[in-house]
């Protein structure tokens, strides 16, 4: 199998890989490598495909910032009418700064602090998804101190296996997320009894990178039953947050079609009379972005060559964290009939885990060549770090023939300026009067 990119916005034109109308090698010349590149057209295409599939449903789409929290990306979705799903005070601030209306923001997460709850209530967000009984007391207390009423939904743990990677499954009984489904009635009644709380409904999210509808069907049916049970005893449930998790193509997966997903929504919860909230993330940005890197060395080692590139696990952590597969293709289009060979592709960091591919069948690469890692728009830059004192890779947004650096590469001096040496440490350089 030959690696390919799954976004039409990234394609070969005249022998060079382009992002929309811009050759990636020209961007590499201007911003250096490695760098992330996002397609504005790809973001729009993904969002509109999702919302078109939901047409006719009372739907609010809240883009999940955890997938990619660049301000330009958030703003692009806000311009299309999207809300935001946030999981920290920092993400809440980002959403507001990018122009997302507060009444379209959902605050999820198992460990909200009092400060974050205060921030969310003062902003007047749509709802907080409560993930434990203890959280109810804290939100009620903070809301009382502020003289406000907090709109909340209870996040249900429906005990459904999403059949995806164990580290991105969130709806099984022992997962840390949500309140056990067998306790929802009791906890909802308690929420209604607490002062300064307004329970509006239920929420769920069973995991990420789902490729079939069956886990959704099972979970949605359980959610519908819970809404019916609450209403049967006189409790109010007018909103149902169905989370996100629709998968994308990284290797050769057949992605779940938005139309098939929406059909299951209509089948299971469409007649409940609830306002529906959706939290797509990866499916909005994943295939709309790539990571561009340059080959540093090719060395012979053991059974096959090792290709060393200037991108690393600090830039794209998914392969090291999840053994994730990302397509790897050259920026210069390979010639027809060019023989491929099994190689390993690694980064320069001093960790054996800094490996992007093992025994991958790829065209020959030479030092200085540019290569692209596909499907890097989600959980790429947002999970990156400055490990080994490597500055964060810049992010570039392309729209047609236009491009903009939407996050610049910091300098080493920028990294050092964030730190300080206490005056009781007499470093040799300071003793010698070094600047």
Short mmCIF file of C-alpha atoms in Angstrom, two decimals:
data_model
loop_
_atom_site.label_atom_id
_atom_site.label_comp_id
_atom_site.label_asym_id
_atom_site.label_seq_id
_atom_site.Cartn_x
_atom_site.Cartn_y
_atom_site.Cartn_z
CA UNK A 1 0.00 0.00 0.00
CA UNK A 2 1.24 3.50 -0.89
CA UNK A 3 0.64 6.25 1.64
CA UNK A 4 -1.83 8.91 0.51
CA UNK A 5 -3.41 12.04 1.94
CA UNK A 6 -7.17 11.94 2.40
CA UNK A 7 -7.93 15.65 1.94
CA UNK A 8 -8.56 16.97 -1.58
CA UNK A 9 -7.11 20.32 -0.57
CA UNK A 10 -3.62 18.75 -0.52
CA UNK A 11 -2.69 17.49 -3.98
CA UNK A 12 0.16 17.35 -6.47
CA UNK A 13 0.22 20.12 -9.06
CA UNK A 14 3.08 20.25 -11.54
CA UNK A 15 5.01 17.67 -9.55
CA UNK A 16 4.81 19.55 -6.23
CA UNK A 17 2.45 18.98 -3.33
CA UNK A 18 0.19 21.98 -2.85
CA UNK A 19 -1.99 23.21 -0.02
CA UNK A 20 -4.89 24.57 -2.03
CA UNK A 21 -3.06 26.84 -4.52
CA UNK A 22 0.25 27.18 -2.69
CA UNK A 23 3.21 24.79 -3.13
CA UNK A 24 4.36 23.50 0.23
CA UNK A 25 8.03 23.88 -0.68
CA UNK A 26 7.54 27.64 -1.00
CA UNK A 27 6.04 27.77 2.49
CA UNK A 28 8.97 25.72 3.78
CA UNK A 29 11.37 28.25 2.27
CA UNK A 30 9.60 31.12 4.02
CA UNK A 31 8.83 29.67 7.48
CA UNK A 32 11.37 26.85 7.82
CA UNK A 33 10.70 23.30 8.90
CA UNK A 34 9.02 21.65 10.59
CA UNK A 35 5.69 23.48 10.32
CA UNK A 36 1.99 22.71 10.38
CA UNK A 37 -0.16 23.74 7.44
CA UNK A 38 -3.96 23.94 7.53
CA UNK A 39 -6.39 24.36 4.66
CA UNK A 40 -9.17 26.89 5.26
CA UNK A 41 -11.20 25.27 2.49
CA UNK A 42 -10.79 21.92 4.24
CA UNK A 43 -12.10 23.33 7.51
CA UNK A 44 -15.12 24.81 5.74
CA UNK A 45 -15.79 21.62 3.77
CA UNK A 46 -15.72 19.44 6.89
CA UNK A 47 -17.94 21.76 8.92
CA UNK A 48 -20.53 22.23 6.20
CA UNK A 49 -20.63 18.50 5.47
CA UNK A 50 -21.40 17.88 9.14
CA UNK A 51 -24.05 20.57 9.47
CA UNK A 52 -25.67 19.59 6.15
CA UNK A 53 -26.05 16.03 7.44
CA UNK A 54 -27.84 17.38 10.53
CA UNK A 55 -30.20 19.60 8.53
CA UNK A 56 -33.69 19.69 10.03
CA UNK A 57 -32.55 18.70 13.52
CA UNK A 58 -32.54 21.25 16.38
CA UNK A 59 -28.73 21.15 16.43
CA UNK A 60 -26.02 23.34 17.92
CA UNK A 61 -22.54 22.37 16.75
CA UNK A 62 -19.83 23.16 19.30
CA UNK A 63 -16.36 22.62 17.85
CA UNK A 64 -14.13 20.73 20.33
CA UNK A 65 -11.11 22.98 20.89
CA UNK A 66 -8.99 20.16 22.27
CA UNK A 67 -8.45 18.91 18.70
CA UNK A 68 -6.84 22.16 17.54
CA UNK A 69 -7.06 25.36 19.57
CA UNK A 70 -5.30 27.78 17.23
CA UNK A 71 -7.14 31.10 17.31
CA UNK A 72 -7.44 31.25 13.52
CA UNK A 73 -8.99 27.77 13.41
CA UNK A 74 -11.48 28.57 16.17
CA UNK A 75 -12.35 31.86 14.48
CA UNK A 76 -12.87 30.13 11.14
CA UNK A 77 -15.47 27.85 12.69
CA UNK A 78 -17.06 30.71 14.66
CA UNK A 79 -17.49 32.59 11.37
CA UNK A 80 -19.46 29.58 10.10
CA UNK A 81 -21.76 29.71 13.13
CA UNK A 82 -20.08 27.14 15.34
CA UNK A 83 -20.03 27.17 19.11
CA UNK A 84 -17.25 25.63 21.19
CA UNK A 85 -16.71 22.68 23.49
CA UNK A 86 -14.00 23.61 26.00
CA UNK A 87 -12.31 21.63 28.77
CA UNK A 88 -10.30 24.30 30.57
CA UNK A 89 -10.35 27.95 31.50
CA UNK A 90 -7.67 28.56 28.90
CA UNK A 91 -9.80 27.04 26.14
CA UNK A 92 -12.78 29.09 27.32
CA UNK A 93 -10.70 32.26 27.03
CA UNK A 94 -9.55 31.19 23.56
CA UNK A 95 -13.11 30.57 22.40
CA UNK A 96 -14.30 33.96 23.63
CA UNK A 97 -11.31 35.77 22.13
CA UNK A 98 -11.97 34.06 18.78
CA UNK A 99 -15.52 35.36 18.70
CA UNK A 100 -17.55 32.34 19.82
CA UNK A 101 -20.78 33.57 21.47
CA UNK A 102 -20.89 32.58 25.17
CA UNK A 103 -24.33 31.05 24.74
CA UNK A 104 -22.83 28.54 22.31
CA UNK A 105 -20.08 27.33 24.65
CA UNK A 106 -20.18 24.03 26.54
CA UNK A 107 -17.66 23.43 29.35
CA UNK A 108 -16.77 19.76 29.78
CA UNK A 109 -14.07 18.03 31.82
CA UNK A 110 -13.73 16.00 34.99
CA UNK A 111 -11.61 18.43 36.99
CA UNK A 112 -13.00 21.96 36.74
CA UNK A 113 -11.54 24.28 39.38
CA UNK A 114 -13.49 26.90 41.30
CA UNK A 115 -11.66 29.54 39.29
CA UNK A 116 -12.69 27.94 35.99
CA UNK A 117 -16.29 27.55 37.14
CA UNK A 118 -16.31 31.22 38.16
CA UNK A 119 -14.92 32.21 34.77
CA UNK A 120 -17.56 30.16 32.94
CA UNK A 121 -20.48 31.49 34.99
CA UNK A 122 -19.39 35.09 34.61
CA UNK A 123 -19.09 34.58 30.86
CA UNK A 124 -22.67 33.29 30.69
CA UNK A 125 -21.94 30.08 28.79
CA UNK A 126 -24.64 27.73 27.51
CA UNK A 127 -23.97 24.93 29.98
CA UNK A 128 -21.46 23.04 32.07
CA UNK A 129 -21.36 19.28 31.68
CA UNK A 130 -21.12 17.91 35.21
CA UNK A 131 -19.04 14.75 35.55
CA UNK A 132 -19.33 13.90 39.26
CA UNK A 133 -21.66 14.41 42.19
CA UNK A 134 -19.03 16.40 44.06
CA UNK A 135 -18.90 18.85 41.17
CA UNK A 136 -22.57 19.69 41.72
CA UNK A 137 -21.83 21.09 45.17
CA UNK A 138 -18.92 23.19 43.93
CA UNK A 139 -20.88 24.69 41.03
CA UNK A 140 -23.85 25.42 43.30
CA UNK A 141 -21.56 27.09 45.82
CA UNK A 142 -19.76 29.24 43.24
CA UNK A 143 -23.01 30.23 41.54
CA UNK A 144 -24.42 31.27 44.90
CA UNK A 145 -21.39 33.44 45.65
CA UNK A 146 -21.84 35.15 42.29
CA UNK A 147 -25.61 35.49 42.63
CA UNK A 148 -26.11 33.50 39.42
CA UNK A 149 -27.87 30.34 38.28
CA UNK A 150 -25.71 27.74 36.58
CA UNK A 151 -27.14 25.82 33.64
CA UNK A 152 -25.84 22.27 33.79
CA UNK A 153 -26.17 18.93 32.07
CA UNK A 154 -25.14 15.66 33.66
CA UNK A 155 -22.57 13.76 31.64
CA UNK A 156 -23.67 10.16 31.51
CA UNK A 157 -21.20 7.30 31.43
CA UNK A 158 -23.35 4.88 29.44
CA UNK A 159 -21.00 1.89 29.82
CA UNK A 160 -20.56 1.56 26.06
CA UNK A 161 -17.30 0.42 24.50
CA UNK A 162 -16.52 2.67 21.53
CA UNK A 163 -14.29 -0.06 20.05
CA UNK A 164 -11.45 2.34 19.50
CA UNK A 165 -8.00 2.78 21.07
CA UNK A 166 -8.12 2.19 24.83
CA UNK A 167 -6.57 5.61 25.51
CA UNK A 168 -9.34 7.48 23.67
CA UNK A 169 -12.32 5.45 24.90
CA UNK A 170 -14.33 7.45 27.43
CA UNK A 171 -17.69 5.75 27.90
CA UNK A 172 -16.86 2.47 29.67
CA UNK A 173 -17.88 1.96 33.29
CA UNK A 174 -14.38 2.35 34.75
CA UNK A 175 -13.36 5.28 32.55
CA UNK A 176 -12.83 8.51 34.46
CA UNK A 177 -15.52 10.41 32.56
CA UNK A 178 -19.14 10.99 33.48
CA UNK A 179 -21.58 9.69 36.06
CA UNK A 180 -22.59 6.03 36.03
CA UNK A 181 -25.82 5.54 34.11
CA UNK A 182 -27.38 3.69 37.02
CA UNK A 183 -27.05 6.80 39.21
CA UNK A 184 -28.39 9.44 36.81
CA UNK A 185 -31.94 9.60 38.18
CA UNK A 186 -30.78 10.09 41.75
CA UNK A 187 -28.08 12.64 40.85
CA UNK A 188 -30.44 14.60 38.58
CA UNK A 189 -32.99 14.85 41.39
CA UNK A 190 -30.24 16.12 43.68
CA UNK A 191 -29.20 18.70 41.09
CA UNK A 192 -32.77 19.96 40.85
CA UNK A 193 -32.89 20.28 44.64
CA UNK A 194 -29.63 22.23 44.99
CA UNK A 195 -29.85 26.02 44.93
CA UNK A 196 -28.42 28.06 42.05
CA UNK A 197 -28.48 25.13 39.63
CA UNK A 198 -30.67 24.69 36.56
CA UNK A 199 -30.39 21.16 35.16
CA UNK A 200 -31.30 21.28 31.48
CA UNK A 201 -30.50 17.78 30.30
CA UNK A 202 -27.93 15.09 29.75
CA UNK A 203 -24.59 14.81 27.94
CA UNK A 204 -22.35 11.98 26.74
CA UNK A 205 -19.15 11.33 24.81
CA UNK A 206 -18.05 7.73 24.43
CA UNK A 207 -14.71 8.19 22.71
CA UNK A 208 -12.79 9.35 19.70
CA UNK A 209 -12.04 7.98 16.21
CA UNK A 210 -15.24 5.93 15.94
CA UNK A 211 -15.64 4.30 12.54
CA UNK A 212 -18.99 2.51 12.90
CA UNK A 213 -22.45 3.62 13.97
CA UNK A 214 -23.21 0.75 16.33
CA UNK A 215 -21.56 2.19 19.47
CA UNK A 216 -23.44 5.43 18.83
CA UNK A 217 -26.74 3.62 18.33
CA UNK A 218 -26.32 1.75 21.61
CA UNK A 219 -25.31 4.88 23.54
CA UNK A 220 -28.02 7.09 22.01
CA UNK A 221 -30.69 4.52 22.80
CA UNK A 222 -29.54 4.50 26.42
CA UNK A 223 -29.64 8.31 26.48
CA UNK A 224 -33.18 8.35 25.08
CA UNK A 225 -34.26 5.92 27.79
CA UNK A 226 -32.71 8.14 30.46
CA UNK A 227 -34.54 11.22 29.17
CA UNK A 228 -37.81 9.28 29.23
CA UNK A 229 -37.13 8.06 32.77
CA UNK A 230 -36.42 11.58 34.02
CA UNK A 231 -39.57 12.95 32.44
CA UNK A 232 -41.65 10.09 33.81
CA UNK A 233 -40.99 11.28 37.36
CA UNK A 234 -41.58 14.94 36.58
CA UNK A 235 -38.03 16.13 35.95
CA UNK A 236 -37.16 18.48 33.12
CA UNK A 237 -34.76 17.44 30.37
CA UNK A 238 -34.82 19.64 27.28
CA UNK A 239 -31.26 19.34 25.98
CA UNK A 240 -29.18 16.36 24.91
CA UNK A 241 -25.45 16.75 24.26
CA UNK A 242 -24.30 13.82 22.12
CA UNK A 243 -20.58 14.61 22.15
CA UNK A 244 -18.32 13.93 19.17
CA UNK A 245 -15.88 11.23 18.16
CA UNK A 246 -16.53 10.60 14.44
CA UNK A 247 -13.36 9.11 12.98
CA UNK A 248 -11.23 10.09 9.99
CA UNK A 249 -8.88 8.31 7.60
CA UNK A 250 -5.26 8.00 8.76
CA UNK A 251 -4.23 4.89 6.86
CA UNK A 252 -6.86 2.87 5.04
CA UNK A 253 -9.83 3.27 7.37
CA UNK A 254 -13.26 3.80 5.87
CA UNK A 255 -14.51 6.81 7.78
CA UNK A 256 -18.00 6.97 9.20
CA UNK A 257 -20.12 9.10 6.87
CA UNK A 258 -21.74 12.09 8.50
CA UNK A 259 -25.01 11.14 6.80
CA UNK A 260 -24.95 7.69 8.44
CA UNK A 261 -24.14 9.23 11.81
CA UNK A 262 -27.00 11.72 11.45
CA UNK A 263 -29.38 8.93 10.45
CA UNK A 264 -28.69 7.18 13.75
CA UNK A 265 -29.28 10.45 15.61
CA UNK A 266 -32.68 10.81 13.94
CA UNK A 267 -33.55 7.17 14.56
CA UNK A 268 -32.71 7.14 18.27
CA UNK A 269 -33.26 10.64 19.70
CA UNK A 270 -34.83 12.64 16.89
CA UNK A 271 -38.35 12.47 18.33
CA UNK A 272 -37.49 13.38 21.93
CA UNK A 273 -38.17 17.08 21.43
CA UNK A 274 -34.72 17.92 22.86
CA UNK A 275 -32.35 20.55 21.59
CA UNK A 276 -29.29 18.62 20.42
CA UNK A 277 -25.65 19.58 20.95
CA UNK A 278 -22.76 18.06 18.99
CA UNK A 279 -19.04 18.36 19.76
CA UNK A 280 -17.02 17.39 16.67
CA UNK A 281 -13.28 17.96 16.79
CA UNK A 282 -10.98 15.58 14.93
CA UNK A 283 -13.44 15.20 12.05
CA UNK A 284 -13.41 18.97 11.52
CA UNK A 285 -9.65 19.54 11.47
CA UNK A 286 -7.74 16.25 11.23
CA UNK A 287 -7.46 15.81 7.48
CA UNK A 288 -7.43 19.56 6.88
CA UNK A 289 -3.87 19.78 8.21
CA UNK A 290 -0.41 18.34 7.60
CA UNK A 291 3.02 18.53 9.20
CA UNK A 292 5.84 19.40 6.81
CA UNK A 293 9.35 18.22 7.67
CA UNK A 294 12.76 17.96 6.04
CA UNK A 295 14.96 14.89 5.80
CA UNK A 296 18.22 15.36 7.72
CA UNK A 297 19.96 12.04 7.22
CA UNK A 298 19.45 8.57 5.83
CA UNK A 299 21.55 5.93 7.50
CA UNK A 300 21.89 2.20 7.12
CA UNK A 301 21.11 0.26 10.29
CA UNK A 302 20.28 -3.38 10.66
CA UNK A 303 17.67 -4.73 8.30
CA UNK A 304 16.55 -1.45 6.70
CA UNK A 305 17.48 2.22 6.35
CA UNK A 306 16.52 4.83 8.93
CA UNK A 307 15.24 8.17 7.65
CA UNK A 308 15.88 10.95 10.17
CA UNK A 309 13.70 14.04 9.78
CA UNK A 310 13.66 17.38 11.59
CA UNK A 311 10.15 16.89 13.00
CA UNK A 312 9.93 14.97 16.25
CA UNK A 313 7.63 13.59 18.91
CA UNK A 314 7.48 17.02 20.51
CA UNK A 315 5.80 18.25 17.30
CA UNK A 316 3.55 15.25 16.61
CA UNK A 317 3.09 13.13 19.72
CA UNK A 318 0.42 10.71 18.48
CA UNK A 319 2.77 8.01 17.11
CA UNK A 320 4.70 7.92 20.40
CA UNK A 321 1.55 8.06 22.55
CA UNK A 322 -0.82 5.81 20.62
CA UNK A 323 1.35 4.02 18.05
CA UNK A 324 -0.70 6.12 15.66
CA UNK A 325 -0.31 5.87 11.91
CA UNK A 326 0.21 9.03 9.83
CA UNK A 327 0.68 8.84 6.06
CA UNK A 328 4.14 9.99 4.96
CA UNK A 329 4.58 11.30 1.41
CA UNK A 330 7.21 13.40 -0.37
CA UNK A 331 6.52 17.01 -1.36
CA UNK A 332 8.09 16.29 -4.77
CA UNK A 333 5.85 13.84 -6.58
CA UNK A 334 7.57 10.46 -7.02
CA UNK A 335 8.25 9.41 -10.59
CA UNK A 336 6.19 6.57 -12.01
CA UNK A 337 7.84 3.22 -11.56
CA UNK A 338 10.10 4.45 -8.77
CA UNK A 339 10.84 1.54 -6.49
CA UNK A 340 9.74 1.71 -2.86
CA UNK A 341 11.56 0.15 0.09
CA UNK A 342 10.90 -0.63 3.73
CA UNK A 343 12.34 2.08 5.99
CA UNK A 344 11.97 3.48 9.49
CA UNK A 345 11.18 7.18 9.86
CA UNK A 346 12.35 8.82 13.09
CA UNK A 347 12.88 12.20 14.66
CA UNK A 348 16.03 13.66 16.25
CA UNK A 349 14.91 13.56 19.89
CA UNK A 350 16.90 11.40 22.32
CA UNK A 351 14.07 8.93 22.89
CA UNK A 352 13.53 5.59 21.18
CA UNK A 353 9.84 6.47 21.15
CA UNK A 354 10.58 9.35 18.77
CA UNK A 355 9.60 7.16 15.85
CA UNK A 356 6.98 7.95 13.21
CA UNK A 357 7.05 4.74 11.20
CA UNK A 358 8.62 1.30 11.41
CA UNK A 359 9.14 -0.84 8.32
CA UNK A 360 7.03 1.52 6.18
CA UNK A 361 7.02 0.99 2.41
CA UNK A 362 8.08 4.41 1.09
CA UNK A 363 9.79 5.95 -1.94
CA UNK A 364 13.50 6.71 -1.52
CA UNK A 365 14.23 9.88 0.45
CA UNK A 366 17.41 11.94 0.28
CA UNK A 367 18.77 14.48 2.78
CA UNK A 368 17.22 17.87 2.17
CA UNK A 369 13.97 16.52 0.74
CA UNK A 370 10.64 17.66 2.16
CA UNK A 371 8.15 15.12 3.47
CA UNK A 372 4.62 15.52 4.72
CA UNK A 373 2.85 13.75 7.58
CA UNK A 374 -0.85 13.54 6.79
CA UNK A 375 -3.90 14.00 9.00
CA UNK A 376 -1.96 16.22 11.42
CA UNK A 377 -4.57 18.94 11.83
CA UNK A 378 -5.98 17.32 14.98
CA UNK A 379 -3.92 16.59 18.09
CA UNK A 380 -0.75 17.80 16.38
CA UNK A 381 0.25 21.33 17.29
CA UNK A 382 -2.15 21.37 20.22
CA UNK A 383 -0.28 18.51 21.93
CA UNK A 384 3.19 19.73 21.05
CA UNK A 385 5.87 20.74 23.55
CA UNK A 386 9.33 22.26 23.72
CA UNK A 387 10.97 19.00 24.81
CA UNK A 388 14.74 18.98 24.19
CA UNK A 389 14.38 22.79 24.05
CA UNK A 390 12.98 22.52 20.56
CA UNK A 391 10.83 25.59 19.77
CA UNK A 392 7.23 24.88 18.85
CA UNK A 393 6.64 24.46 15.13
CA UNK A 394 4.84 27.36 13.44
CA UNK A 395 1.32 26.98 12.11
CA UNK A 396 0.29 28.28 8.70
CA UNK A 397 -3.26 28.72 7.40
CA UNK A 398 -3.81 28.66 3.64
CA UNK A 399 -6.83 30.00 1.79
CA UNK A 400 -6.61 29.71 -1.98
CA UNK A 401 -3.45 31.56 -3.00
CA UNK A 402 -3.15 33.32 0.37
CA UNK A 403 -1.28 32.14 3.44
CA UNK A 404 -0.72 33.47 6.93
CA UNK A 405 1.49 32.36 9.80
CA UNK A 406 -1.10 31.94 12.55
CA UNK A 407 1.44 30.88 15.17
CA UNK A 408 5.05 31.93 14.78
CA UNK A 409 7.99 29.78 15.77
CA UNK A 410 9.40 31.08 19.08
CA UNK A 411 13.14 31.53 19.42
CA UNK A 412 15.34 29.78 21.96
CA UNK A 413 15.65 33.19 23.61
CA UNK A 414 11.86 33.27 23.97
CA UNK A 415 11.98 29.93 25.79
CA UNK A 416 14.79 31.02 28.10
CA UNK A 417 13.10 34.33 28.92
CA UNK A 418 10.20 32.41 30.48
CA UNK A 419 12.57 31.15 33.17
CA UNK A 420 14.79 32.74 35.78
CA UNK A 421 17.77 31.84 37.96
CA UNK A 422 17.32 32.63 41.69
CA UNK A 423 19.92 34.95 43.13
CA UNK A 424 21.24 32.30 45.55
CA UNK A 425 22.63 30.24 42.65
CA UNK A 426 26.06 31.50 41.65
CA UNK A 427 26.27 30.12 38.16
CA UNK A 428 29.80 30.21 36.68
CA UNK A 429 28.69 32.52 33.87
CA UNK A 430 27.31 35.02 36.36
CA UNK A 431 30.45 34.89 38.51
CA UNK A 432 32.49 35.70 35.42
CA UNK A 433 30.13 38.50 34.59
CA UNK A 434 28.77 36.85 31.47
CA UNK A 435 25.90 38.67 29.82
#
